[in-house]
Every structure is written in C-alpha cells, then in structure tokens.
CSV table of N, CA and C in Angstrom, one decimal:
chain,number,residue,atom,x,y,z
P,1,MET,N,-82.5,95.2,134.6
P,1,MET,CA,-82.4,94.7,135.4
P,1,MET,C,-80.5,94.2,135.1
P,2,ALA,N,-79.9,95.2,135.7
P,2,ALA,CA,-78.4,95.3,135.3
P,2,ALA,C,-77.8,94.4,136.3
P,3,ASP,N,-77.6,93.8,137.1
P,3,ASP,CA,-77.5,92.4,137.9
P,3,ASP,C,-78.0,91.4,137.2
P,4,ALA,N,-79.0,90.9,136.6
P,4,ALA,CA,-79.2,89.7,136.3
P,4,ALA,C,-77.9,89.2,135.6
P,5,PRO,N,-78.0,87.8,135.6
P,5,PRO,CA,-76.9,86.8,135.5
P,5,PRO,C,-78.2,87.2,133.4
P,6,LYS,N,-76.9,86.8,132.6
P,6,LYS,CA,-77.3,87.0,131.2
P,6,LYS,C,-77.0,85.7,130.6
P,7,LEU,N,-78.0,85.4,129.5
P,7,LEU,CA,-77.6,83.9,128.4
P,7,LEU,C,-78.2,84.8,127.2
P,8,SER,N,-76.8,84.2,126.3
P,8,SER,CA,-77.0,84.9,124.7
P,8,SER,C,-77.1,83.5,124.0
P,9,LEU,N,-78.2,83.1,123.5
P,9,LEU,CA,-78.1,82.5,122.3
P,9,LEU,C,-78.5,82.8,121.0
P,10,VAL,N,-77.2,81.8,120.5
P,10,VAL,CA,-77.1,81.7,119.4
P,10,VAL,C,-77.8,80.8,118.3
P,11,LEU,N,-78.9,81.3,117.3
P,11,LEU,CA,-79.4,80.2,116.5
P,11,LEU,C,-79.1,80.5,115.6
P,12,MET,N,-78.4,79.6,114.8
P,12,MET,CA,-77.9,79.3,113.3
P,12,MET,C,-78.5,78.1,112.6
P,13,SER,N,-79.4,77.5,113.1
P,13,SER,CA,-79.7,76.2,112.2
P,13,SER,C,-81.2,76.3,112.2
P,14,PRO,N,-81.6,75.6,111.0
P,14,PRO,CA,-83.3,75.9,110.2
P,14,PRO,C,-83.5,74.4,111.2
P,15,ASP,N,-82.9,73.3,112.0
P,15,ASP,CA,-83.6,72.5,112.3
P,15,ASP,C,-84.5,73.0,113.2
P,16,MET,N,-86.0,72.5,113.1
P,16,MET,CA,-87.0,72.8,114.8
P,16,MET,C,-86.5,72.9,116.1
P,17,GLU,N,-86.0,71.4,115.7
P,17,GLU,CA,-85.5,70.9,117.2
P,17,GLU,C,-84.8,71.9,117.6
P,18,LYS,N,-83.8,72.2,116.7
P,18,LYS,CA,-83.0,72.9,117.6
P,18,LYS,C,-83.1,74.2,118.1
P,19,ILE,N,-84.5,75.0,116.9
P,19,ILE,CA,-85.1,76.6,117.1
P,19,ILE,C,-86.1,75.8,118.4
P,20,HIS,N,-86.5,74.8,118.2
P,20,HIS,CA,-87.3,75.1,119.9
P,20,HIS,C,-87.0,74.5,121.2
P,21,ALA,N,-85.4,74.1,121.1
P,21,ALA,CA,-85.0,74.0,122.2
P,21,ALA,C,-84.4,75.1,122.3
P,22,GLY,N,-83.9,75.7,121.8
P,22,GLY,CA,-83.7,77.0,121.8
P,22,GLY,C,-84.1,78.1,122.8
P,23,ALA,N,-85.5,78.1,121.9
P,23,ALA,CA,-86.8,78.9,123.0
P,23,ALA,C,-86.7,78.6,124.1
P,24,LEU,N,-87.0,77.0,124.2
P,24,LEU,CA,-87.5,76.3,125.6
P,24,LEU,C,-86.5,77.0,126.7
P,25,MET,N,-84.8,76.9,126.1
P,25,MET,CA,-84.0,77.2,127.0
P,25,MET,C,-84.3,78.9,127.5
P,26,GLY,N,-84.4,79.9,126.2
P,26,GLY,CA,-84.3,81.2,126.5
P,26,GLY,C,-85.6,81.6,127.6
P,27,SER,N,-86.8,80.5,126.8
P,27,SER,CA,-87.7,81.4,127.7
P,27,SER,C,-87.7,80.8,129.0
P,28,ILE,N,-87.2,79.9,129.3
P,28,ILE,CA,-87.0,79.4,130.7
P,28,ILE,C,-86.3,80.2,131.4
P,29,ALA,N,-85.1,81.0,130.3
P,29,ALA,CA,-84.5,81.7,131.7
P,29,ALA,C,-84.7,83.1,132.0
P,30,ALA,N,-85.8,83.4,130.6
P,30,ALA,CA,-86.1,84.8,131.0
P,30,ALA,C,-87.3,84.4,132.4
P,31,ALA,N,-88.1,84.1,132.0
P,31,ALA,CA,-88.8,83.6,133.6
P,31,ALA,C,-88.6,83.4,134.9
P,32,SER,N,-87.2,82.9,135.2
P,32,SER,CA,-86.1,82.8,135.6
P,32,SER,C,-85.6,84.3,136.5
P,33,GLY,N,-85.5,85.0,135.9
P,33,GLY,CA,-84.9,86.0,136.0
P,33,GLY,C,-84.1,87.0,135.3
P,34,MET,N,-83.1,86.0,134.7
P,34,MET,CA,-81.8,85.9,133.9
P,34,MET,C,-82.5,87.0,132.4
P,35,GLU,N,-81.6,87.8,132.2
P,35,GLU,CA,-81.7,88.7,131.0
P,35,GLU,C,-81.5,87.9,129.9
P,36,VAL,N,-82.2,87.7,128.6
P,36,VAL,CA,-81.4,86.6,127.5
P,36,VAL,C,-81.4,87.4,125.9
P,37,ASN,N,-80.8,86.8,125.0
P,37,ASN,CA,-80.8,87.9,124.2
P,37,ASN,C,-80.5,86.5,123.2
P,38,PHE,N,-81.2,86.9,122.0
P,38,PHE,CA,-81.2,85.8,121.0
P,38,PHE,C,-80.4,86.7,119.7
P,39,PHE,N,-79.2,86.0,119.2
P,39,PHE,CA,-78.9,85.8,118.1
P,39,PHE,C,-79.3,85.1,117.1
P,40,VAL,N,-80.3,85.7,116.0
P,40,VAL,CA,-80.5,84.6,115.2
P,40,VAL,C,-80.0,84.6,113.6
P,41,THR,N,-79.3,83.8,113.2
P,41,THR,CA,-78.1,84.4,112.2
P,41,THR,C,-78.2,82.7,110.8
P,42,MET,N,-77.7,83.4,110.2
P,42,MET,CA,-77.5,81.9,108.9
P,42,MET,C,-78.7,81.7,108.8
P,43,ASP,N,-79.6,80.1,108.3
P,43,ASP,CA,-80.7,79.5,107.6
P,43,ASP,C,-81.5,79.6,109.2
P,44,ALA,N,-81.3,79.8,110.1
P,44,ALA,CA,-82.3,80.0,111.3
P,44,ALA,C,-82.9,81.3,111.3
P,45,LEU,N,-82.6,82.4,110.5
P,45,LEU,CA,-83.4,83.5,110.4
P,45,LEU,C,-84.2,83.6,109.6
P,46,LYS,N,-83.9,82.2,108.8
P,46,LYS,CA,-85.6,82.1,107.8
P,46,LYS,C,-86.7,81.7,108.8
P,47,MET,N,-86.6,80.8,109.5
P,47,MET,CA,-87.6,80.7,110.8
P,47,MET,C,-88.7,81.5,111.0
P,48,PHE,N,-87.9,82.8,111.4
P,48,PHE,CA,-88.0,83.7,111.9
P,48,PHE,C,-89.2,84.9,110.7
P,49,LEU,N,-89.2,84.6,109.6
P,49,LEU,CA,-89.6,85.1,108.8
P,49,LEU,C,-91.5,84.9,108.6
P,50,LYS,N,-92.4,86.0,108.9
P,50,LYS,CA,-93.9,85.6,108.6
P,50,LYS,C,-93.9,84.7,107.9
P,51,ASP,N,-93.5,85.2,106.2
P,51,ASP,CA,-94.0,84.3,105.5
P,51,ASP,C,-93.4,82.5,105.8
P,52,THR,N,-92.4,82.4,106.1
P,52,THR,CA,-92.2,80.6,106.9
P,52,THR,C,-92.9,80.2,107.5
P,53,VAL,N,-93.1,81.3,108.7
P,53,VAL,CA,-94.5,80.8,109.6
P,53,VAL,C,-95.8,80.9,108.9
P,54,SER,N,-96.4,81.7,108.2
P,54,SER,CA,-97.7,81.4,107.5
P,54,SER,C,-97.7,80.2,106.7
P,55,LYS,N,-96.8,79.7,105.7
P,55,LYS,CA,-96.4,78.0,105.0
P,55,LYS,C,-96.4,77.5,105.6
P,56,MET,N,-96.1,77.4,107.6
P,56,MET,CA,-95.8,76.7,107.9
P,56,MET,C,-94.5,75.5,107.1
P,57,ASP,N,-93.7,76.6,106.8
P,57,ASP,CA,-92.5,75.9,106.2
P,57,ASP,C,-91.3,75.5,107.0
P,58,PHE,N,-90.9,74.5,107.8
P,58,PHE,CA,-90.4,74.6,108.9
P,58,PHE,C,-89.4,73.0,108.7
P,59,LYS,N,-88.2,72.8,108.8
P,59,LYS,CA,-87.0,72.1,108.4
P,59,LYS,C,-87.4,71.1,110.0
P,60,LEU,N,-88.1,70.0,109.8
P,60,LEU,CA,-88.6,69.2,110.6
P,60,LEU,C,-88.2,68.0,111.0
P,61,GLY,N,-87.2,67.6,112.2
P,61,GLY,CA,-86.5,66.2,111.8
P,61,GLY,C,-88.4,65.1,112.9
P,62,GLU,N,-87.7,64.1,113.3
P,62,GLU,CA,-89.0,63.4,113.8
P,62,GLU,C,-89.5,63.5,115.1
P,63,VAL,N,-88.2,64.6,116.2
P,63,VAL,CA,-89.0,65.3,116.9
P,63,VAL,C,-89.7,66.4,116.4
P,64,GLY,N,-89.2,67.4,115.7
P,64,GLY,CA,-90.3,68.2,115.3
P,64,GLY,C,-91.5,68.3,114.8
P,65,SER,N,-91.6,66.7,113.9
P,65,SER,CA,-92.9,66.6,113.2
P,65,SER,C,-94.2,66.1,114.7
P,66,LYS,N,-93.0,65.5,115.7
P,66,LYS,CA,-94.3,64.7,116.8
P,66,LYS,C,-94.5,66.2,117.3
P,67,LEU,N,-93.9,67.4,117.6
P,67,LEU,CA,-94.1,68.7,118.2
P,67,LEU,C,-95.5,69.4,117.3
P,68,MET,N,-95.1,69.2,116.2
P,68,MET,CA,-96.3,69.5,115.1
P,68,MET,C,-97.4,69.2,115.5
P,69,GLU,N,-97.4,68.0,115.4
P,69,GLU,CA,-98.4,67.1,115.3
P,69,GLU,C,-99.1,66.8,116.7
P,70,LYS,N,-98.3,67.1,117.5
P,70,LYS,CA,-98.7,67.0,119.3
P,70,LYS,C,-99.5,68.4,119.4
P,71,ASN,N,-99.4,69.4,118.7
P,71,ASN,CA,-99.7,70.7,118.5
P,71,ASN,C,-99.0,71.9,120.3
P,72,VAL,N,-97.7,71.1,119.9
P,72,VAL,CA,-97.0,71.6,121.4
P,72,VAL,C,-96.8,73.1,120.9
P,73,ASP,N,-96.3,73.8,122.2
P,73,ASP,CA,-96.5,75.9,121.6
P,73,ASP,C,-95.3,76.0,120.5
P,74,PRO,N,-95.6,76.4,119.0
P,74,PRO,CA,-94.1,76.5,118.4
P,74,PRO,C,-93.6,77.5,119.2
P,75,PHE,N,-92.2,77.7,118.5
P,75,PHE,CA,-90.7,78.1,119.2
P,75,PHE,C,-91.3,79.5,119.3
P,76,TYR,N,-92.1,80.2,118.4
P,76,TYR,CA,-92.0,81.6,118.3
P,76,TYR,C,-93.4,82.0,119.8
P,77,LYS,N,-94.1,81.3,119.7
P,77,LYS,CA,-95.3,81.6,120.7
P,77,LYS,C,-94.4,81.6,122.1
P,78,MET,N,-93.5,80.6,122.5
P,78,MET,CA,-92.5,80.6,123.9
P,78,MET,C,-91.9,81.5,123.7
P,79,ILE,N,-91.5,82.0,122.7
P,79,ILE,CA,-90.8,83.3,122.7
P,79,ILE,C,-91.7,84.8,123.3
P,80,GLU,N,-92.6,84.5,122.4
P,80,GLU,CA,-93.9,86.1,123.0
P,80,GLU,C,-94.3,86.1,124.4
P,81,ASP,N,-94.0,84.6,124.7
P,81,ASP,CA,-94.7,84.8,125.9
P,81,ASP,C,-93.5,85.2,126.9
P,82,ALA,N,-92.6,84.4,126.4
P,82,ALA,CA,-91.3,85.0,128.0
P,82,ALA,C,-91.0,86.1,127.5
P,83,LYS,N,-91.4,86.8,127.0
P,83,LYS,CA,-91.6,88.2,126.8
P,83,LYS,C,-91.8,89.3,127.5
P,84,GLU,N,-93.1,88.5,128.1
P,84,GLU,CA,-94.6,89.0,128.7
P,84,GLU,C,-93.7,89.0,130.0
P,85,MET,N,-93.1,87.9,130.2
P,85,MET,CA,-92.7,87.4,131.7
P,85,MET,C,-91.4,88.2,132.0
P,86,GLY,N,-90.5,88.4,130.8
P,86,GLY,CA,-88.8,88.7,131.7
P,86,GLY,C,-88.5,89.7,130.4
P,87,GLU,N,-86.9,89.4,130.8
P,87,GLU,CA,-86.5,90.0,130.2
P,87,GLU,C,-85.5,89.0,128.5
P,88,LEU,N,-86.5,89.3,127.7
P,88,LEU,CA,-85.8,88.3,126.3
P,88,LEU,C,-85.8,89.5,125.1
P,89,LYS,N,-84.9,89.3,124.8
P,89,LYS,CA,-84.4,89.6,122.8
P,89,LYS,C,-84.2,89.7,122.0
P,90,VAL,N,-85.0,89.4,121.0
P,90,VAL,CA,-84.1,88.7,120.0
P,90,VAL,C,-83.8,89.7,118.9
P,91,TYR,N,-82.4,89.5,118.1
P,91,TYR,CA,-82.0,90.1,117.0
P,91,TYR,C,-81.6,89.3,115.9
P,92,ALA,N,-82.1,90.1,114.7
P,92,ALA,CA,-81.6,89.6,113.8
P,92,ALA,C,-80.3,90.0,113.3
P,93,CYS,N,-79.3,89.0,112.6
P,93,CYS,CA,-78.0,89.3,112.2
P,93,CYS,C,-78.4,89.7,110.5
P,94,SER,N,-77.6,91.1,111.1
P,94,SER,CA,-77.3,91.8,109.7
P,94,SER,C,-76.9,91.3,108.6
P,95,LEU,N,-75.8,91.2,108.4
P,95,LEU,CA,-75.5,90.4,107.5
P,95,LEU,C,-76.2,89.3,107.1
P,96,VAL,N,-77.4,88.5,107.2
P,96,VAL,CA,-78.1,87.5,106.6
P,96,VAL,C,-79.3,88.3,105.9
P,97,VAL,N,-79.7,89.5,106.4
P,97,VAL,CA,-80.9,90.5,106.0
P,97,VAL,C,-80.3,91.1,105.0
P,98,ASP,N,-78.6,91.6,105.2
P,98,ASP,CA,-78.7,92.4,103.5
P,98,ASP,C,-78.4,91.1,102.5
P,99,VAL,N,-77.5,89.9,102.8
P,99,VAL,CA,-77.3,89.4,101.8
P,99,VAL,C,-78.8,88.7,101.2
P,100,MET,N,-79.7,88.4,102.1
P,100,MET,CA,-80.6,87.4,101.5
P,100,MET,C,-81.7,88.9,101.3
P,101,GLY,N,-81.8,90.1,101.0
P,101,GLY,CA,-82.3,91.3,101.0
P,101,GLY,C,-84.1,91.0,101.4
P,102,TRP,N,-83.6,91.1,103.1
P,102,TRP,CA,-85.2,90.9,103.7
P,102,TRP,C,-84.9,92.3,104.5
P,103,LYS,N,-86.5,92.6,105.3
P,103,LYS,CA,-86.6,93.7,106.1
P,103,LYS,C,-86.6,93.1,107.4
P,104,LYS,N,-86.3,94.1,108.5
P,104,LYS,CA,-87.4,94.4,109.1
P,104,LYS,C,-88.3,93.4,109.2
P,105,GLU,N,-89.6,94.1,108.7
P,105,GLU,CA,-91.0,94.2,108.3
P,105,GLU,C,-91.2,92.4,108.2
P,106,ASP,N,-90.3,91.8,107.3
P,106,ASP,CA,-90.4,90.8,106.9
P,106,ASP,C,-90.2,89.7,108.0
P,107,MET,N,-90.2,89.8,108.9
P,107,MET,CA,-89.8,89.2,110.1
P,107,MET,C,-91.1,88.8,111.4
P,108,LEU,N,-90.8,88.1,111.7
P,108,LEU,CA,-91.7,87.7,113.0
P,108,LEU,C,-92.0,89.4,113.8
P,109,ASP,N,-92.7,89.4,114.5
P,109,ASP,CA,-93.0,90.6,115.3
P,109,ASP,C,-92.2,90.6,117.0
P,110,ILE,N,-91.4,89.5,117.2
P,110,ILE,CA,-91.1,88.8,118.1
P,110,ILE,C,-89.4,89.5,118.0
P,111,VAL,N,-88.9,90.2,116.6
P,111,VAL,CA,-88.0,90.1,116.6
P,111,VAL,C,-87.8,91.9,116.8
P,112,ASP,N,-86.8,92.5,117.9
P,112,ASP,CA,-86.4,93.4,117.9
P,112,ASP,C,-85.7,94.3,117.2
P,113,ASP,N,-84.7,93.5,116.8
P,113,ASP,CA,-83.8,94.7,116.5
P,113,ASP,C,-82.8,94.0,115.2
P,114,ILE,N,-82.1,94.3,114.3
P,114,ILE,CA,-81.3,94.2,113.4
P,114,ILE,C,-80.1,94.5,113.5
P,115,VAL,N,-79.1,93.6,113.7
P,115,VAL,CA,-77.5,94.3,114.5
P,115,VAL,C,-76.6,92.7,113.9
P,116,GLY,N,-75.3,93.8,113.7
P,116,GLY,CA,-74.5,93.1,113.9
P,116,GLY,C,-73.5,92.5,114.4
P,117,VAL,N,-72.5,91.4,115.1
P,117,VAL,CA,-72.1,90.5,115.4
P,117,VAL,C,-71.4,91.6,116.5
P,118,THR,N,-70.7,92.5,116.6
P,118,THR,CA,-70.1,93.1,116.9
P,118,THR,C,-71.0,93.8,118.4
P,119,ALA,N,-72.0,94.4,117.7
P,119,ALA,CA,-73.4,94.8,118.6
P,119,ALA,C,-73.5,93.7,119.5
P,120,PHE,N,-73.9,92.0,119.1
P,120,PHE,CA,-74.3,91.2,119.6
P,120,PHE,C,-73.3,90.9,121.0
P,121,PHE,N,-72.0,90.9,120.6
P,121,PHE,CA,-70.9,90.2,121.3
P,121,PHE,C,-71.1,91.5,122.6
P,122,GLY,N,-71.4,92.4,122.6
P,122,GLY,CA,-71.6,93.9,123.6
P,122,GLY,C,-72.8,94.0,124.0
P,123,MET,N,-73.7,92.8,123.8
P,123,MET,CA,-75.1,92.7,124.3
P,123,MET,C,-74.7,91.7,125.8
P,124,ALA,N,-74.1,90.8,124.9
P,124,ALA,CA,-73.9,89.2,125.6
P,124,ALA,C,-72.3,89.1,126.8
P,125,GLU,N,-71.8,90.4,126.7
P,125,GLU,CA,-70.6,90.3,127.9
P,125,GLU,C,-70.8,90.4,129.2
P,126,GLY,N,-70.0,89.4,129.3
P,126,GLY,CA,-70.5,89.2,131.2
P,126,GLY,C,-71.5,88.2,131.5
P,127,GLY,N,-71.9,87.2,130.2
P,127,GLY,CA,-72.9,86.5,130.2
P,127,GLY,C,-72.1,85.6,129.5
P,128,GLN,N,-73.2,84.1,129.4
P,128,GLN,CA,-73.0,82.9,128.9
P,128,GLN,C,-73.2,83.1,127.6
P,129,ILE,N,-72.7,82.3,126.4
P,129,ILE,CA,-73.3,82.1,125.0
P,129,ILE,C,-73.3,80.7,124.7
P,130,MET,N,-74.9,80.3,124.0
P,130,MET,CA,-75.2,79.5,124.0
P,130,MET,C,-74.9,79.2,122.3
P,131,VAL,N,-74.4,78.6,121.7
P,131,VAL,CA,-74.9,77.9,119.7
P,131,VAL,C,-75.3,76.8,119.7
P,132,LEU,N,-76.9,77.4,119.2
P,132,LEU,CA,-77.6,75.9,118.0
P,132,LEU,C,-77.5,75.9,117.4
C-alpha cells in the first residue's frame, strides 16, 4: 500500500486508557485502509510484555477499570485483529529494550520488531504522528 495515507502512533504512557485509545485509533485507521505504525516506548512498552499481560498487571484509571470490568476487547486483541484487516505494524523502542534487558521473545506476538527512533521516523515519513 505505497500510496495509502499513513498514521504513526507513539505510545509512551503505561496508562491503560491511553494505550486502549491508541489501539482503537490505530485499528480503525488500519481497517480504513491507512498504513499504521506503532512505536511503543518508555513505560508503555511494559504493557506489551507477555508477563504483564498474563498477570493482567495494568495501570488502570477509572475508565480502564470499567473497560476491564465490562470485558471490552483489550488493546492487544484490537491490534491483533487490525493486523488481519489492514497494514499495521508494532515496533518496540530499542533504547527501552536495551535499558530494561528485555528481548523480543518477552513481548507479545503483535510486536513486529525492535527499532530505534531514526528507523521509526523513516517509517513515519510523509504521514501524521500522534503521541499518546
């Protein structure tokens, strides 16, 4: 989809509400034919670890608690589904991965690769970038 409009989302916060909102926007954009790239960095990357998800160790505010209580699809399920419907990639920040000593196999399978900011900017070039 070389000519598709492009949306890049930077997830920085571990707050479930921000990650969920980003997943919702990204999944709808991908389903609408946009090329979507997520760059997950800082404390948000912890939410993409298999261990965090298996323990449901999320940082929840009032809305996040209600989302969980009402069994709304979690952010990783929305992203997984969107990957099947459109062009959506998830990249983990190489700096955070190095600093925290994590490996790609520690992350959810929805994470496509580990990249640095320079590589992400190259992928995002020509499109909109949103930071959450």
